Amino acid sequence: MTEKVVVLSGASGGIGLAAASRFKQASCRVFGLSRHEGGGCEWVKCDVTDESSVNEAVNEVIARAGHIDVLVNNAGWGISGSVEFTELEQAQRQLDVNFFGALRLTRAVLPHMRADKGGCVLFVSSIAAVASIPFQSMYSASKAAINQLALALANELRPFNIRVAAIMPGDIKTGFTAARAKNTKGEDVYLRQASAVRSMEKDEQGGMPPKSVAELLYRVSLKKHPKPLYAVGIQYKAVAVLIKLLPVRFANWVIGKLYS
């Protein structure tokens, strides 16, 4: 059998590091794409916001391994703040990394998967994609875009035997919290903002370990017919179901009360 090759963005810490470890435990050859070396796997320098860098990185993986079986789009970061006072440049940066970064990498990998008549593309999304969090609107928007991309891709790529899924974690205890860019501008206007961000960060630091997400990523990569969207953890599965069943106005009101 040919060794399974996994390409993983954002492998240097958190969910990415845990996912790299899990795939390596399964005897996969894992390539970590990032700007800085790390992650305990074969490192390939890559900036997901630079299309040339992405194409060069994918070409290097193909040169070294010959094929790509699984792509895990995990690179991402977060910003917080009110919609009104978030600088447009910062909002664009949020989407450029979280959404367009995944799009660039997926587009670069797909020709190789089509040539091999199969593969698996996974996205690390968030429960915030379906339950938009106040004062984390740009992050929620970037993950909602990822979900819609995954849904469309799942249908487009089905004839090529390329499977697609987005994994939606809730609160995960990682360095993501400390790395968040917090915009405090406008806190004198939006009096709930500071407490909402503190509550969100407290929940994150009391959240599940990243290995929970890593395990699901690995298991979904093995499925012949995966669902397009997966929530991680019983409570977040319940949230995803309730968001579908409850009237939108009521569900959004409940989310607002949780962060008031």
C-alpha positions in Angstrom: 0.0 0.0 0.0 1.2 3.6 -0.7 2.0 5.6 2.4 -0.9 8.0 3.2 0.3 11.6 2.8 -1.3 14.4 4.9 -0.9 18.1 4.4 -1.8 20.2 7.4 -1.7 24.0 7.7 -1.1 25.5 11.1 0.6 22.5 12.6 2.9 24.3 15.1 0.4 24.3 18.0 -3.0 23.7 19.3 -5.4 21.7 17.1 -2.8 21.5 14.3 -0.1 20.0 16.5 -2.5 17.5 18.0 -3.8 16.6 14.5 -0.2 16.1 13.2 0.5 13.8 16.1 -2.7 11.8 15.6 -2.1 11.2 11.9 1.6 10.3 12.6 0.4 7.7 15.1 -1.6 6.1 12.2 1.7 5.9 10.2 0.8 8.7 7.9 3.5 11.0 6.4 2.6 14.5 7.6 3.7 17.8 6.1 3.1 20.9 8.2 2.7 24.1 6.2 3.5 27.3 8.1 5.6 30.4 8.1 7.7 29.2 11.0 9.1 25.7 11.6 7.5 23.5 14.2 4.8 20.9 14.8 6.9 17.8 14.9 6.3 16.9 11.3 8.0 17.5 7.9 8.0 21.3 7.7 7.3 23.2 4.4 7.5 27.0 4.6 4.2 28.5 3.5 2.3 31.7 4.0 -1.4 30.9 3.3 -2.1 34.6 2.4 0.4 34.4 -0.5 -0.8 32.4 -3.5 2.8 31.9 -4.8 4.0 30.7 -1.5 1.0 28.2 -1.3 1.7 26.9 -4.8 5.4 26.5 -4.1 4.7 24.6 -0.9 2.2 22.2 -2.5 4.7 21.6 -5.4 7.4 20.8 -2.8 5.2 18.3 -1.1 4.4 16.6 -4.4 8.1 16.5 -5.3 9.0 14.9 -2.0 6.0 12.6 -1.5 4.5 12.2 -5.0 0.8 12.6 -3.9 -1.5 14.1 -1.3 -4.3 12.0 0.3 -5.6 14.3 3.0 -5.6 18.1 3.3 -6.4 19.6 6.6 -7.0 23.4 6.4 -6.4 24.4 10.0 -4.4 27.7 9.9 -6.3 30.5 11.4 -6.5 33.2 14.1 -9.1 35.4 15.8 -10.0 39.0 16.4 -12.6 40.4 18.8 -14.3 43.7 19.0 -17.5 45.4 17.8 -18.4 45.5 14.2 -18.6 49.3 14.2 -15.1 49.8 15.6 -13.2 47.0 13.8 -10.9 48.4 11.3 -11.6 47.3 7.7 -8.0 46.3 7.2 -8.1 44.0 10.3 -11.4 42.5 9.1 -9.9 41.8 5.7 -6.9 40.2 7.4 -9.2 37.9 9.4 -10.9 36.7 6.2 -7.6 36.5 4.3 -6.1 34.0 6.7 -9.1 32.0 7.8 -11.1 31.8 4.6 -9.0 32.8 1.6 -6.0 31.0 3.1 -7.9 27.7 3.1 -9.3 28.5 -0.4 -5.8 29.1 -1.8 -4.5 25.8 -0.3 -7.5 23.8 -1.4 -7.2 25.1 -5.0 -3.5 24.2 -5.1 -4.1 20.7 -3.9 -7.2 19.7 -5.9 -5.5 19.1 -9.3 -3.3 16.5 -7.7 -6.2 14.8 -6.0 -8.2 14.7 -9.2 -5.2 13.2 -11.0 -5.1 10.5 -8.3 -8.9 10.0 -8.5 -9.5 10.6 -4.9 -8.6 12.3 -1.6 -10.1 14.1 1.4 -10.3 17.8 2.1 -11.0 18.8 5.7 -11.6 22.3 7.1 -11.3 23.3 10.8 -14.3 25.5 11.2 -16.1 26.5 14.4 -19.5 26.2 16.2 -19.4 30.0 15.8 -20.1 29.4 12.1 -23.7 28.5 13.0 -24.0 30.4 16.3 -22.5 33.8 15.6 -20.8 35.3 18.6 -21.3 39.0 19.5 -18.0 40.9 19.5 -16.4 38.0 17.6 -18.3 38.8 14.4 -15.4 38.7 11.9 -14.2 35.3 13.2 -17.8 34.0 13.0 -18.1 35.3 9.5 -14.9 33.7 8.4 -16.0 30.3 9.7 -19.5 30.6 8.3 -17.8 31.2 4.9 -15.8 28.0 5.4 -18.9 26.0 6.1 -20.6 27.2 2.9 -17.4 26.5 0.9 -17.3 22.9 2.3 -20.9 22.3 1.4 -20.5 23.5 -2.2 -17.2 21.6 -2.6 -18.7 18.4 -1.3 -21.1 18.4 -4.3 -18.6 19.7 -6.8 -16.0 17.1 -6.0 -18.2 14.0 -5.5 -17.6 12.8 -9.2 -13.9 12.8 -8.5 -14.1 10.7 -5.3 -12.8 13.6 -3.3 -14.5 13.8 0.1 -15.1 17.1 1.9 -16.0 18.0 5.5 -15.8 20.9 7.9 -15.2 20.2 11.6 -16.8 22.6 14.1 -15.1 22.7 17.5 -16.6 24.7 20.3 -14.4 25.9 23.2 -10.9 24.4 23.0 -8.1 25.1 25.4 -5.2 26.2 23.2 -2.9 29.2 22.6 -5.5 30.6 20.3 -7.0 32.6 23.2 -3.7 34.4 24.0 -3.1 35.0 20.3 -6.4 36.7 19.7 -6.1 40.3 18.5 -8.4 42.2 20.9 -9.8 45.5 19.7 -10.9 47.5 22.7 -11.9 50.5 20.8 -15.5 51.5 21.4 -15.8 49.8 24.8 -17.2 53.1 26.2 -20.0 52.8 23.7 -20.6 49.0 23.7 -20.7 48.4 27.5 -21.1 44.6 27.1 -18.0 44.2 25.0 -15.3 43.7 27.6 -17.4 41.3 29.7 -18.4 39.3 26.7 -14.8 38.8 25.5 -13.8 37.9 29.1 -16.6 35.3 29.3 -15.7 33.9 25.9 -12.0 33.5 26.8 -12.8 32.0 30.2 -15.0 29.4 28.3 -12.1 28.7 25.9 -9.6 28.1 28.7 -12.0 25.7 30.4 -12.7 23.9 27.1 -11.9 20.5 25.6 -8.3 19.5 24.8 -7.2 19.9 21.1 -6.8 16.1 20.9 -10.6 15.8 20.8 -10.7 17.7 17.5 -7.6 15.8 16.2 -9.3 12.5 16.8 -12.4 13.6 14.9 -10.3 14.9 12.0 -8.6 11.6 11.8 -11.8 9.5 11.9 -13.6 11.7 9.3 -10.6 11.3 7.0 -11.2 7.6 6.9 -14.9 7.8 6.1 -16.0 6.9 2.6 -19.1 9.1 2.8 -18.6 11.7 5.5 -21.2 14.3 6.4 -20.3 17.8 5.3 -20.4 19.3 8.8 -19.4 17.8 12.2 -19.7 19.5 15.6 -17.2 18.4 18.2 -18.5 17.4 21.6 -21.9 16.5 22.9 -22.9 20.0 24.0 -21.8 21.5 20.7 -23.7 18.9 18.7 -26.7 19.9 20.8 -26.1 23.6 20.0 -25.9 22.8 16.2 -29.2 20.9 16.3 -31.0 23.6 18.4 -29.8 26.3 16.0 -31.5 24.4 13.2 -34.7 23.8 15.1 -35.3 27.0 16.9 -36.6 30.2 15.3 -33.7 32.3 14.2 -34.8 35.3 16.2 -35.1 33.3 19.4 -31.8 31.4 18.9 -29.9 34.6 18.3 -31.5 36.2 21.4 -30.3 33.3 23.5 -26.7 33.6 22.2 -26.8 37.3 22.9 -28.0 36.6 26.5 -25.1 34.2 27.0 -22.6 37.0 26.3 -24.4 39.9 28.1 
